[in-house]
Short mmCIF file of C-alpha atoms in Angstrom, two decimals:
data_model
loop_
_atom_site.label_atom_id
_atom_site.label_comp_id
_atom_site.label_asym_id
_atom_site.label_seq_id
_atom_site.Cartn_x
_atom_site.Cartn_y
_atom_site.Cartn_z
CA UNK A 26 -123.28 7.63 29.83
CA UNK A 27 -120.68 8.47 27.20
CA UNK A 28 -118.31 5.86 25.82
CA UNK A 29 -114.76 7.26 25.43
CA UNK A 30 -112.98 6.37 22.18
CA UNK A 31 -109.94 7.82 20.28
CA UNK A 32 -110.00 7.90 16.51
CA UNK A 33 -107.66 9.02 13.84
CA UNK A 34 -109.17 11.57 11.49
CA UNK A 35 -107.47 11.40 8.12
CA UNK A 36 -108.46 14.17 5.72
CA UNK A 37 -106.40 13.18 2.70
CA UNK A 38 -106.68 10.73 -0.14
CA UNK A 39 -103.40 8.91 0.29
CA UNK A 40 -102.49 8.96 4.02
CA UNK A 41 -101.26 5.79 5.73
CA UNK A 42 -103.75 4.10 8.01
CA UNK A 43 -102.60 4.23 11.61
CA UNK A 44 -103.86 5.15 15.08
CA UNK A 45 -102.36 7.16 17.92
CA UNK A 46 -103.54 6.48 21.44
CA UNK A 47 -102.80 8.12 24.79
CA UNK A 48 -102.12 4.79 26.45
CA UNK A 49 -102.50 1.10 25.88
CA UNK A 50 -105.59 0.83 28.05
CA UNK A 51 -107.84 2.82 25.71
CA UNK A 52 -109.94 0.85 23.24
CA UNK A 53 -109.47 2.70 19.95
CA UNK A 54 -111.30 0.28 17.69
CA UNK A 55 -114.83 0.41 16.46
CA UNK A 56 -117.04 -2.41 15.24
CA UNK A 57 -118.90 -2.28 11.92
CA UNK A 58 -122.13 -1.91 13.85
CA UNK A 59 -120.78 1.06 15.83
CA UNK A 60 -119.33 2.67 12.70
CA UNK A 61 -122.42 2.22 10.53
CA UNK A 62 -124.15 5.51 11.53
CA UNK A 63 -121.03 7.50 10.54
CA UNK A 64 -119.73 5.72 7.44
CA UNK A 65 -120.56 7.46 4.16
CA UNK A 66 -119.93 10.54 2.06
CA UNK A 67 -120.69 14.03 3.33
CA UNK A 68 -120.81 17.03 1.04
CA UNK A 69 -121.43 20.69 1.64
CA UNK A 70 -120.24 24.21 0.97
CA UNK A 71 -117.23 25.27 2.99
CA UNK A 72 -116.99 28.92 3.99
CA UNK A 73 -113.37 30.12 4.31
CA UNK A 74 -112.31 33.30 6.12
CA UNK A 75 -108.86 34.89 5.77
CA UNK A 76 -107.84 37.34 8.53
CA UNK A 77 -111.47 38.07 9.24
CA UNK A 78 -112.50 38.54 5.62
CA UNK A 79 -114.93 36.04 4.08
CA UNK A 80 -113.91 34.62 0.71
CA UNK A 81 -115.74 32.60 -1.91
CA UNK A 82 -117.56 29.47 -0.75
CA UNK A 83 -116.19 26.18 -2.05
CA UNK A 84 -117.80 22.77 -2.22
CA UNK A 85 -116.07 20.08 -0.18
CA UNK A 86 -116.58 16.37 0.29
CA UNK A 87 -115.61 14.21 3.27
CA UNK A 88 -115.47 10.44 2.96
CA UNK A 89 -115.93 8.41 6.15
CA UNK A 90 -114.99 4.71 6.16
CA UNK A 91 -114.27 1.98 8.66
CA UNK A 92 -110.99 0.24 7.79
CA UNK A 93 -110.00 -2.65 10.02
CA UNK A 94 -111.85 -1.23 12.97
CA UNK A 95 -110.51 2.32 12.59
CA UNK A 96 -112.91 5.07 11.59
CA UNK A 97 -111.33 7.26 8.90
CA UNK A 98 -112.26 10.54 7.22
CA UNK A 99 -110.79 12.02 4.04
CA UNK A 100 -111.03 15.54 2.63
CA UNK A 101 -109.22 16.54 -0.55
CA UNK A 102 -108.21 19.57 -2.60
CA UNK A 103 -108.71 22.29 0.03
CA UNK A 104 -108.74 25.66 -1.70
CA UNK A 105 -109.18 29.33 -0.81
CA UNK A 106 -110.30 31.19 -3.93
CA UNK A 107 -107.74 30.10 -6.54
CA UNK A 108 -105.01 29.19 -4.05
CA UNK A 109 -104.56 25.43 -3.89
CA UNK A 110 -103.57 24.16 -0.44
CA UNK A 111 -103.96 20.53 -1.40
CA UNK A 112 -104.86 17.75 1.05
CA UNK A 113 -105.00 18.38 4.78
CA UNK A 114 -103.98 15.66 7.24
CA UNK A 115 -105.22 15.65 10.82
CA UNK A 116 -104.00 13.04 13.30
CA UNK A 117 -104.56 12.04 16.94
CA UNK A 118 -108.19 13.02 16.99
CA UNK A 119 -110.08 12.53 20.19
CA UNK A 120 -113.65 11.44 19.56
CA UNK A 121 -116.64 10.55 21.65
CA UNK A 122 -119.90 8.77 20.84
CA UNK A 123 -123.27 9.18 22.45
CA UNK A 124 -126.21 6.82 21.92
CA UNK A 125 -124.31 5.35 18.96
CA UNK A 126 -125.61 8.11 16.66
CA UNK A 127 -123.52 11.19 17.51
CA UNK A 128 -119.76 11.64 17.43
CA UNK A 129 -117.75 14.71 18.42
CA UNK A 130 -114.07 15.10 17.57
CA UNK A 131 -111.20 17.49 18.26
CA UNK A 132 -107.70 17.47 16.71
CA UNK A 133 -104.46 19.44 16.58
CA UNK A 134 -101.78 19.00 13.94
CA UNK A 135 -98.72 20.66 12.42
CA UNK A 136 -97.96 20.06 8.75
CA UNK A 137 -96.84 21.69 5.51
CA UNK A 138 -99.40 22.51 2.84
CA UNK A 139 -98.88 23.62 -0.75
CA UNK A 140 -98.66 27.28 0.15
CA UNK A 141 -98.06 27.19 3.90
CA UNK A 142 -95.00 25.89 5.71
CA UNK A 143 -95.42 24.52 9.26
CA UNK A 144 -99.13 25.19 9.49
CA UNK A 145 -100.78 24.69 12.88
CA UNK A 146 -104.25 23.23 12.43
CA UNK A 147 -107.00 23.01 15.02
CA UNK A 148 -110.16 21.15 14.05
CA UNK A 149 -113.42 20.53 15.87
CA UNK A 150 -116.57 18.94 14.64
CA UNK A 151 -119.33 16.40 15.01
CA UNK A 152 -121.41 13.94 13.08
CA UNK A 153 -125.04 13.88 14.12
CA UNK A 154 -127.27 11.60 12.14
CA UNK A 155 -126.74 12.42 8.47
CA UNK A 156 -125.06 15.78 9.07
CA UNK A 157 -121.38 16.58 9.63
CA UNK A 158 -120.20 19.91 11.04
CA UNK A 159 -116.54 20.89 11.06
CA UNK A 160 -114.69 24.09 12.00
CA UNK A 161 -110.96 24.50 11.75
CA UNK A 162 -108.23 27.10 11.89
CA UNK A 163 -104.94 27.17 9.97
CA UNK A 164 -102.20 29.39 11.39
CA UNK A 165 -98.66 30.07 10.20
CA UNK A 166 -96.07 32.76 10.91
CA UNK A 167 -95.71 33.37 7.15
CA UNK A 168 -99.35 33.61 6.07
CA UNK A 169 -102.65 35.09 7.28
CA UNK A 170 -104.88 32.97 9.51
CA UNK A 171 -107.40 30.87 7.63
CA UNK A 172 -110.65 29.80 9.26
CA UNK A 173 -113.17 27.53 7.60
CA UNK A 174 -116.44 25.90 8.51
CA UNK A 175 -118.79 23.52 6.80
CA UNK A 176 -122.10 21.81 7.31
CA UNK A 177 -122.23 18.73 5.08
CA UNK A 178 -125.07 16.35 4.33
CA UNK A 179 -124.62 12.62 3.92
CA UNK A 180 -124.81 11.38 0.32
CA UNK A 181 -125.65 7.92 -0.96
CA UNK A 182 -122.56 7.62 -3.20
CA UNK A 183 -119.09 9.00 -3.93
CA UNK A 184 -119.34 11.57 -6.70
CA UNK A 185 -116.93 11.51 -9.63
CA UNK A 186 -113.77 13.51 -8.90
CA UNK A 187 -112.36 13.51 -12.46
CA UNK A 188 -112.64 16.75 -14.43
CA UNK A 189 -111.54 16.34 -18.03
CA UNK A 190 -112.40 17.47 -21.54
CA UNK A 191 -112.68 14.29 -23.58
CA UNK A 192 -113.34 16.03 -26.88
CA UNK A 193 -114.04 19.55 -28.09
CA UNK A 194 -115.26 20.76 -31.46
CA UNK A 195 -116.86 23.60 -33.40
CA UNK A 196 -119.59 23.36 -36.02
CA UNK A 197 -118.11 26.14 -38.12
CA UNK A 198 -116.86 26.04 -41.71
CA UNK A 199 -113.98 28.36 -40.81
CA UNK A 200 -112.33 25.58 -38.78
CA UNK A 201 -109.66 23.75 -40.78
CA UNK A 202 -108.42 21.65 -37.85
CA UNK A 203 -110.66 20.82 -34.89
CA UNK A 204 -109.30 21.06 -31.31
CA UNK A 205 -106.68 18.43 -30.58
CA UNK A 206 -107.49 17.07 -27.11
CA UNK A 207 -104.78 15.01 -25.42
CA UNK A 208 -105.63 13.26 -22.16
CA UNK A 209 -102.13 14.03 -20.82
CA UNK A 210 -102.16 17.76 -21.60
CA UNK A 211 -104.21 20.77 -20.53
CA UNK A 212 -103.23 22.69 -23.65
CA UNK A 213 -105.59 22.43 -26.64
CA UNK A 214 -104.87 23.80 -30.10
CA UNK A 215 -107.15 24.36 -33.06
CA UNK A 216 -106.87 26.21 -36.36
CA UNK A 217 -109.08 28.52 -38.37
CA UNK A 218 -108.70 29.20 -42.07
CA UNK A 219 -105.93 31.54 -43.10
CA UNK A 220 -108.36 33.33 -45.41
CA UNK A 221 -109.68 35.28 -42.41
CA UNK A 222 -108.33 38.80 -42.20
CA UNK A 223 -106.45 39.68 -39.01
CA UNK A 224 -109.09 42.29 -38.23
CA UNK A 225 -111.89 39.67 -38.11
CA UNK A 226 -113.07 38.72 -34.61
CA UNK A 227 -113.01 34.93 -34.27
CA UNK A 228 -116.18 34.29 -32.22
CA UNK A 229 -117.07 30.60 -31.95
CA UNK A 230 -119.48 28.34 -30.07
CA UNK A 231 -117.60 25.37 -28.58
CA UNK A 232 -119.10 21.96 -27.95
CA UNK A 233 -117.72 19.38 -25.51
CA UNK A 234 -117.70 15.81 -24.35
CA UNK A 235 -116.74 15.81 -20.65
CA UNK A 236 -116.12 13.20 -17.99
CA UNK A 237 -119.44 12.06 -16.47
CA UNK A 238 -121.07 14.69 -14.29
CA UNK A 239 -118.54 17.41 -15.14
CA UNK A 240 -119.35 20.99 -16.10
CA UNK A 241 -117.26 23.52 -18.01
CA UNK A 242 -117.01 27.30 -18.08
CA UNK A 243 -117.38 28.91 -20.54
CA UNK A 244 -120.14 26.40 -21.19
CA UNK A 245 -121.00 24.53 -24.37
CA UNK A 246 -122.89 26.82 -26.72
CA UNK A 247 -121.58 30.04 -25.15
CA UNK A 248 -120.07 32.53 -27.57
CA UNK A 249 -116.33 32.69 -27.04
CA UNK A 250 -113.96 35.20 -28.65
CA UNK A 251 -110.68 33.51 -29.64
CA UNK A 252 -109.26 36.58 -31.39
CA UNK A 253 -106.51 37.01 -28.81
CA UNK A 254 -105.28 33.48 -29.41
CA UNK A 255 -105.91 31.94 -25.95
CA UNK A 256 -108.98 31.27 -23.81
CA UNK A 257 -109.13 29.71 -20.34
CA UNK A 258 -111.69 26.94 -19.73
CA UNK A 259 -112.35 25.52 -16.26
CA UNK A 260 -113.81 22.04 -15.90
CA UNK A 261 -115.38 21.11 -12.56
CA UNK A 262 -115.82 17.47 -11.61
CA UNK A 263 -119.17 16.11 -10.52
CA UNK A 264 -118.09 16.50 -6.90
CA UNK A 265 -117.72 20.29 -7.49
CA UNK A 266 -114.35 20.11 -5.72
CA UNK A 267 -111.79 18.86 -8.18
CA UNK A 268 -111.14 20.90 -11.28
CA UNK A 269 -108.88 21.09 -14.31
CA UNK A 270 -107.95 24.33 -16.07
CA UNK A 271 -107.40 24.18 -19.82
CA UNK A 272 -105.91 26.80 -22.11
CA UNK A 273 -107.29 26.66 -25.64
CA UNK A 274 -105.20 28.30 -28.36
CA UNK A 275 -106.31 29.27 -31.85
CA UNK A 276 -104.13 29.92 -34.86
CA UNK A 277 -104.46 30.12 -38.63
CA UNK A 278 -103.81 27.28 -41.04
CA UNK A 279 -104.50 26.29 -44.63
CA UNK A 280 -106.10 23.18 -46.04
CA UNK A 281 -104.87 21.69 -49.31
CA UNK A 282 -107.49 19.35 -50.69
CA UNK A 283 -106.98 16.63 -53.27
CA UNK A 284 -110.25 15.12 -54.47
CA UNK A 285 -108.57 12.74 -56.98
CA UNK A 286 -111.09 13.56 -59.72
CA UNK A 287 -108.72 14.25 -62.64
CA UNK A 288 -106.46 11.55 -64.12
CA UNK A 289 -104.30 11.22 -67.21
CA UNK A 290 -102.93 8.37 -69.30
CA UNK A 291 -99.28 7.59 -68.69
CA UNK A 292 -96.63 7.30 -70.01
CA UNK A 293 -97.25 9.73 -72.81
CA UNK A 294 -96.33 8.47 -76.25
CA UNK A 295 -96.87 4.78 -75.41
CA UNK A 296 -98.89 3.17 -78.22
CA UNK A 297 -99.56 -0.18 -76.54
CA UNK A 298 -102.64 0.34 -74.37
CA UNK A 299 -101.67 -2.60 -72.13
CA UNK A 300 -98.51 -0.72 -71.20
CA UNK A 301 -100.30 2.47 -70.22
CA UNK A 302 -102.08 3.30 -66.99
CA UNK A 303 -103.89 6.20 -65.35
CA UNK A 304 -102.17 8.56 -62.95
CA UNK A 305 -103.48 11.73 -61.23
CA UNK A 306 -103.11 14.94 -63.20
CA UNK A 307 -101.89 16.61 -60.00
CA UNK A 308 -98.21 15.78 -60.43
CA UNK A 309 -97.60 16.02 -56.68
CA UNK A 310 -98.97 12.47 -56.59
CA UNK A 311 -97.21 9.47 -58.09
CA UNK A 312 -97.86 5.73 -58.33
CA UNK A 313 -95.76 2.58 -58.28
CA UNK A 314 -97.35 1.34 -61.49
CA UNK A 315 -94.04 1.45 -63.34
CA UNK A 316 -92.97 -1.67 -61.44
CA UNK A 317 -95.80 -3.75 -62.94
CA UNK A 318 -95.30 -2.13 -66.33
CA UNK A 319 -91.68 -3.29 -66.14
CA UNK A 320 -92.76 -6.87 -65.38
CA UNK A 321 -95.28 -6.79 -68.20
CA UNK A 322 -92.50 -5.86 -70.58
CA UNK A 323 -90.39 -8.69 -69.13
CA UNK A 324 -93.17 -11.16 -69.90
CA UNK A 325 -93.77 -12.35 -66.30
CA UNK A 326 -96.98 -10.36 -65.65
CA UNK A 327 -100.01 -10.63 -67.90
CA UNK A 328 -100.29 -7.77 -70.38
CA UNK A 329 -103.96 -7.25 -69.52
CA UNK A 330 -103.53 -7.73 -65.76
CA UNK A 331 -104.51 -4.75 -63.58
CA UNK A 332 -102.00 -2.24 -62.26
CA UNK A 333 -101.38 -1.66 -58.57
CA UNK A 334 -102.87 1.87 -58.54
CA UNK A 335 -106.10 2.53 -60.42
CA UNK A 336 -108.72 5.21 -60.79
CA UNK A 337 -111.81 4.03 -58.90
CA UNK A 338 -115.18 5.25 -60.20
CA UNK A 339 -117.65 2.75 -58.72
CA UNK A 340 -116.70 2.93 -55.04
CA UNK A 341 -116.05 6.55 -54.04
CA UNK A 342 -116.54 8.68 -50.95
CA UNK A 343 -117.46 11.85 -52.82
CA UNK A 344 -117.32 13.16 -56.35
CA UNK A 345 -116.74 10.79 -59.25
CA UNK A 346 -113.34 9.22 -58.53
CA UNK A 347 -111.13 7.81 -55.79
CA UNK A 348 -107.81 5.95 -55.64
CA UNK A 349 -107.63 2.16 -55.50
CA UNK A 350 -104.28 0.70 -54.41
CA UNK A 351 -103.62 -3.05 -54.53
CA UNK A 352 -100.84 -5.48 -53.75
CA UNK A 353 -100.03 -8.02 -56.50
CA UNK A 354 -98.12 -11.27 -56.38
CA UNK A 355 -96.17 -11.55 -59.66
CA UNK A 356 -95.05 -15.12 -60.17
CA UNK A 357 -91.65 -14.99 -61.84
CA UNK A 358 -90.77 -11.49 -60.69
CA UNK A 359 -87.89 -10.87 -58.29
CA UNK A 360 -89.10 -10.12 -55.73
CA UNK A 361 -92.52 -11.61 -56.39
CA UNK A 362 -94.64 -9.56 -53.96
CA UNK A 363 -95.28 -6.11 -55.45
CA UNK A 364 -97.03 -3.86 -52.93
CA UNK A 365 -99.02 -1.01 -54.41
CA UNK A 366 -97.86 2.46 -53.42
CA UNK A 367 -99.43 5.89 -53.92
CA UNK A 368 -97.24 8.77 -52.78
CA UNK A 369 -96.12 12.37 -53.09
CA UNK A 370 -92.73 12.60 -54.70
CA UNK A 371 -90.86 12.13 -57.94
CA UNK A 372 -91.82 9.81 -60.76
CA UNK A 373 -91.19 6.11 -60.11
CA UNK A 374 -88.11 4.82 -61.97
CA UNK A 375 -87.52 1.08 -61.94
CA UNK A 376 -84.08 0.14 -60.58
CA UNK A 377 -83.70 -3.62 -61.19
CA UNK A 378 -80.42 -3.79 -59.28
CA UNK A 379 -81.69 -1.90 -56.20
CA UNK A 380 -85.52 -2.06 -56.24
CA UNK A 381 -85.85 -0.07 -52.99
CA UNK A 382 -84.30 2.93 -54.74
CA UNK A 383 -86.96 2.92 -57.45
CA UNK A 384 -89.28 5.24 -55.56
CA UNK A 385 -88.26 8.74 -54.44
CA UNK A 386 -90.51 10.22 -51.78
CA UNK A 387 -91.32 13.83 -51.00
CA UNK A 388 -92.12 17.16 -52.65
CA UNK A 389 -91.11 20.63 -51.50
CA UNK A 390 -93.52 21.87 -48.84
CA UNK A 391 -93.37 25.49 -47.66
CA UNK A 392 -95.72 25.47 -44.67
CA UNK A 393 -95.69 23.45 -41.44
CA UNK A 394 -97.83 20.29 -41.84
CA UNK A 395 -100.02 19.50 -38.86
CA UNK A 396 -102.32 16.74 -40.02
CA UNK A 397 -103.26 14.72 -43.08
CA UNK A 398 -106.83 13.48 -43.26
CA UNK A 399 -109.19 11.87 -45.68
CA UNK A 400 -111.40 8.82 -46.12
CA UNK A 401 -110.37 5.22 -46.61
CA UNK A 402 -111.61 1.67 -46.93
CA UNK A 403 -109.50 -1.47 -46.72
CA UNK A 404 -109.65 -5.20 -47.36
CA UNK A 405 -106.55 -7.32 -46.65
CA UNK A 406 -105.64 -10.24 -48.89
CA UNK A 407 -105.73 -13.77 -47.54
CA UNK A 408 -102.41 -15.11 -48.85
CA UNK A 409 -99.56 -13.44 -46.99
CA UNK A 410 -96.05 -13.76 -48.40
CA UNK A 411 -92.81 -13.34 -46.50
CA UNK A 412 -89.59 -13.76 -48.48
CA UNK A 413 -91.68 -15.18 -51.35
CA UNK A 414 -92.97 -17.91 -49.01
CA UNK A 415 -96.57 -18.20 -47.82
CA UNK A 416 -96.94 -17.22 -44.15
CA UNK A 417 -100.52 -18.20 -43.24
CA UNK A 418 -100.12 -16.99 -39.64
CA UNK A 419 -99.52 -13.39 -40.81
CA UNK A 420 -102.21 -10.78 -41.53
CA UNK A 421 -101.79 -7.73 -43.74
CA UNK A 422 -102.37 -4.15 -42.60
CA UNK A 423 -102.60 -0.97 -44.64
CA UNK A 424 -100.52 2.07 -43.80
CA UNK A 425 -100.82 5.79 -44.57
CA UNK A 426 -97.73 7.72 -43.52
CA UNK A 427 -96.53 11.30 -43.64
CA UNK A 428 -92.85 12.21 -43.29
CA UNK A 429 -91.41 15.72 -43.26
CA UNK A 430 -87.67 15.96 -43.79
CA UNK A 431 -85.20 18.80 -44.13
CA UNK A 432 -83.32 19.49 -47.36
CA UNK A 433 -80.54 21.83 -48.42
CA UNK A 434 -81.25 21.41 -52.13
CA UNK A 435 -84.51 20.64 -53.95
CA UNK A 436 -82.85 17.66 -55.64
CA UNK A 437 -82.40 15.84 -52.32
CA UNK A 438 -84.78 12.94 -51.81
CA UNK A 439 -85.37 9.86 -49.69
CA UNK A 440 -86.19 6.37 -50.96
CA UNK A 441 -87.60 3.17 -49.45
CA UNK A 442 -84.29 2.44 -47.74
CA UNK A 443 -84.23 5.56 -45.59
CA UNK A 444 -87.66 7.22 -45.64
CA UNK A 445 -88.48 6.13 -42.08
CA UNK A 446 -85.04 6.41 -40.47
CA UNK A 447 -82.98 9.16 -42.08
CA UNK A 448 -81.41 11.80 -39.83
CA UNK A 449 -83.04 14.54 -41.90
CA UNK A 450 -86.52 13.58 -40.69
CA UNK A 451 -88.20 16.35 -38.71
CA UNK A 452 -91.73 15.00 -38.22
CA UNK A 453 -93.58 11.77 -38.86
CA UNK A 454 -97.12 10.46 -38.55
CA UNK A 455 -98.66 7.08 -39.29
CA UNK A 456 -102.13 5.60 -39.62
CA UNK A 457 -102.59 1.82 -39.83
CA UNK A 458 -105.66 -0.38 -40.14
CA UNK A 459 -106.45 -4.03 -40.54
CA UNK A 460 -110.14 -3.51 -41.28
CA UNK A 461 -111.82 -6.23 -43.30
CA UNK A 462 -114.85 -4.38 -44.71
CA UNK A 463 -114.88 -2.53 -48.01
CA UNK A 464 -118.55 -1.56 -47.98
CA UNK A 465 -118.07 2.07 -46.90
CA UNK A 466 -115.46 4.75 -46.32
CA UNK A 467 -114.17 5.74 -42.88
CA UNK A 468 -112.32 8.95 -41.95
CA UNK A 469 -108.60 8.67 -41.22
CA UNK A 470 -106.20 11.18 -39.69
CA UNK A 471 -102.42 11.25 -39.62
CA UNK A 472 -101.15 13.62 -36.92
CA UNK A 473 -97.63 14.91 -37.38
CA UNK A 474 -95.35 14.27 -34.43
CA UNK A 475 -92.35 16.59 -34.45
CA UNK A 476 -89.09 15.03 -33.30
CA UNK A 477 -87.04 18.11 -34.24
CA UNK A 478 -87.76 21.82 -34.22
CA UNK A 479 -89.36 23.30 -37.31
CA UNK A 480 -88.04 26.56 -38.74
CA UNK A 481 -89.87 28.49 -41.44
CA UNK A 482 -86.53 29.71 -42.73
CA UNK A 483 -85.42 26.17 -43.69
CA UNK A 484 -86.40 23.99 -46.66
CA UNK A 485 -88.43 20.79 -46.32
CA UNK A 486 -90.04 18.03 -48.34
CA UNK A 487 -93.25 16.26 -47.35
CA UNK A 488 -93.85 12.64 -48.30
CA UNK A 489 -97.30 11.10 -48.00
CA UNK A 490 -97.27 7.36 -48.62
CA UNK A 491 -100.31 5.08 -48.89
CA UNK A 492 -99.96 1.32 -49.28
CA UNK A 493 -102.25 -1.68 -48.71
CA UNK A 494 -99.31 -3.65 -47.28
CA UNK A 495 -97.59 -2.09 -44.27
CA UNK A 496 -94.37 -4.03 -44.92
CA UNK A 497 -94.53 -3.62 -48.66
CA UNK A 498 -91.19 -1.77 -48.74
CA UNK A 499 -89.55 -5.09 -47.84
CA UNK A 500 -91.71 -6.91 -50.43
CA UNK A 501 -93.88 -8.51 -47.80
CA UNK A 502 -97.68 -8.59 -47.67
CA UNK A 503 -100.79 -10.31 -48.91
CA UNK A 504 -101.74 -10.80 -52.51
CA UNK A 505 -104.95 -8.86 -53.23
CA UNK A 506 -104.79 -6.47 -50.27
CA UNK A 507 -106.68 -3.37 -51.40
CA UNK A 508 -106.79 0.16 -50.00
CA UNK A 509 -109.18 2.85 -51.25
CA UNK A 510 -108.57 6.49 -50.36
CA UNK A 511 -110.43 9.67 -51.24
CA UNK A 512 -110.65 13.38 -50.34
CA UNK A 513 -107.13 13.81 -48.97
CA UNK A 514 -106.43 17.06 -47.10
CA UNK A 515 -103.15 18.45 -45.80
CA UNK A 516 -103.63 20.86 -42.90
CA UNK A 517 -100.61 23.11 -42.44
CA UNK A 518 -99.67 26.19 -40.48
CA UNK A 519 -98.73 29.35 -42.37
CA UNK A 520 -95.43 31.10 -42.00
CA UNK A 521 -95.43 33.72 -39.27
#
């Protein structure tokens, strides 16, 4: 004897839960015990047919649950070849059970899908033990008839439906900037060295970190030719149903490397060794040491006291030298907190009346900067000063910034008053850290974020600023905060 029941079959991820019945006398609920044989996840290969022609099989997954006494089924991401129809919703499904182990269902519906307007859907199927069978037809006056059928087996869990590339990289010395993977974008960019001739085929072997259970094509380790600039990668989720398509673009870029090995004594001609200091021979880079030299000459900072930027030879990442940048509290100076600063720009000139105008940031840069990277280590000081007053609740943080701004004349420059807010700024990037260990170096990266369009026909200056005290420009920070940096690289895109 069959027991007559009406269910709602919901084949979508986000459909409201409701039930349609022919009359009020029909019992449309189901107990947990009655639902138990049917609840679960069913997965199988669905065979679509368009106007009598079979097309590629696609995996599909149906989730069956019992919510508040209503048996529900969900199917997502219906697809025929590469045409995405989306989620299908079937309502008012008539179902019958026999011996509590078999259920048959039939449903008719009219709805709009991604590529079909007013689609008429007829579905029939059954669940028998651990197997689900479903056949349905989709008809519309504007599109060919689609038939599909599937035999699905019950699984013991819901498979992951997220298909993402978490990271991508190449073990190849020709790469100057590894793929930049953004969780909100399906476009990935990377750069090869501009020393490669245009005639050279750029064949690489990508590696990936994917969401759990996902697969990607082309696969990790496959040879991929990026010579045409763009390659399509398809990531399939563990459930083999959901997918994400990425487009990976390659371009050429250059890498300017500063290893900080060569230094010179400055200022030239100074005979008092206590009033000299070391500065990099590469004149792109400048230090704020003139501020402490000024206070030494004023008699408020010890003549043999260390400068804020020093050549480091004992604690380096590579080679024989690195840069050590420190914040000093100079009792008697105005202001007293003197944050160390290492930057690209013009030579530091002390301005006692307007100290924030003492430093002039930025040097002419003729390519489009993409990223600044290197190695760093940091230890914050323990005595934090704010307006020359101890602020024990505050903690110091180092900052490495990069600012690209437009100029009309090479003599234009920005100082500490406007370097982060001037209207001429085109791109900016910042790295900050409050790390407390100085036992080893750690890689850092500053990615340039463009807030205005870049034009190769215009003139620009690039300022890179490293300081152990994030708020040092306002004479705030911790005495003794120390930042070490080494092996700085500027990755930039060539003119086209």
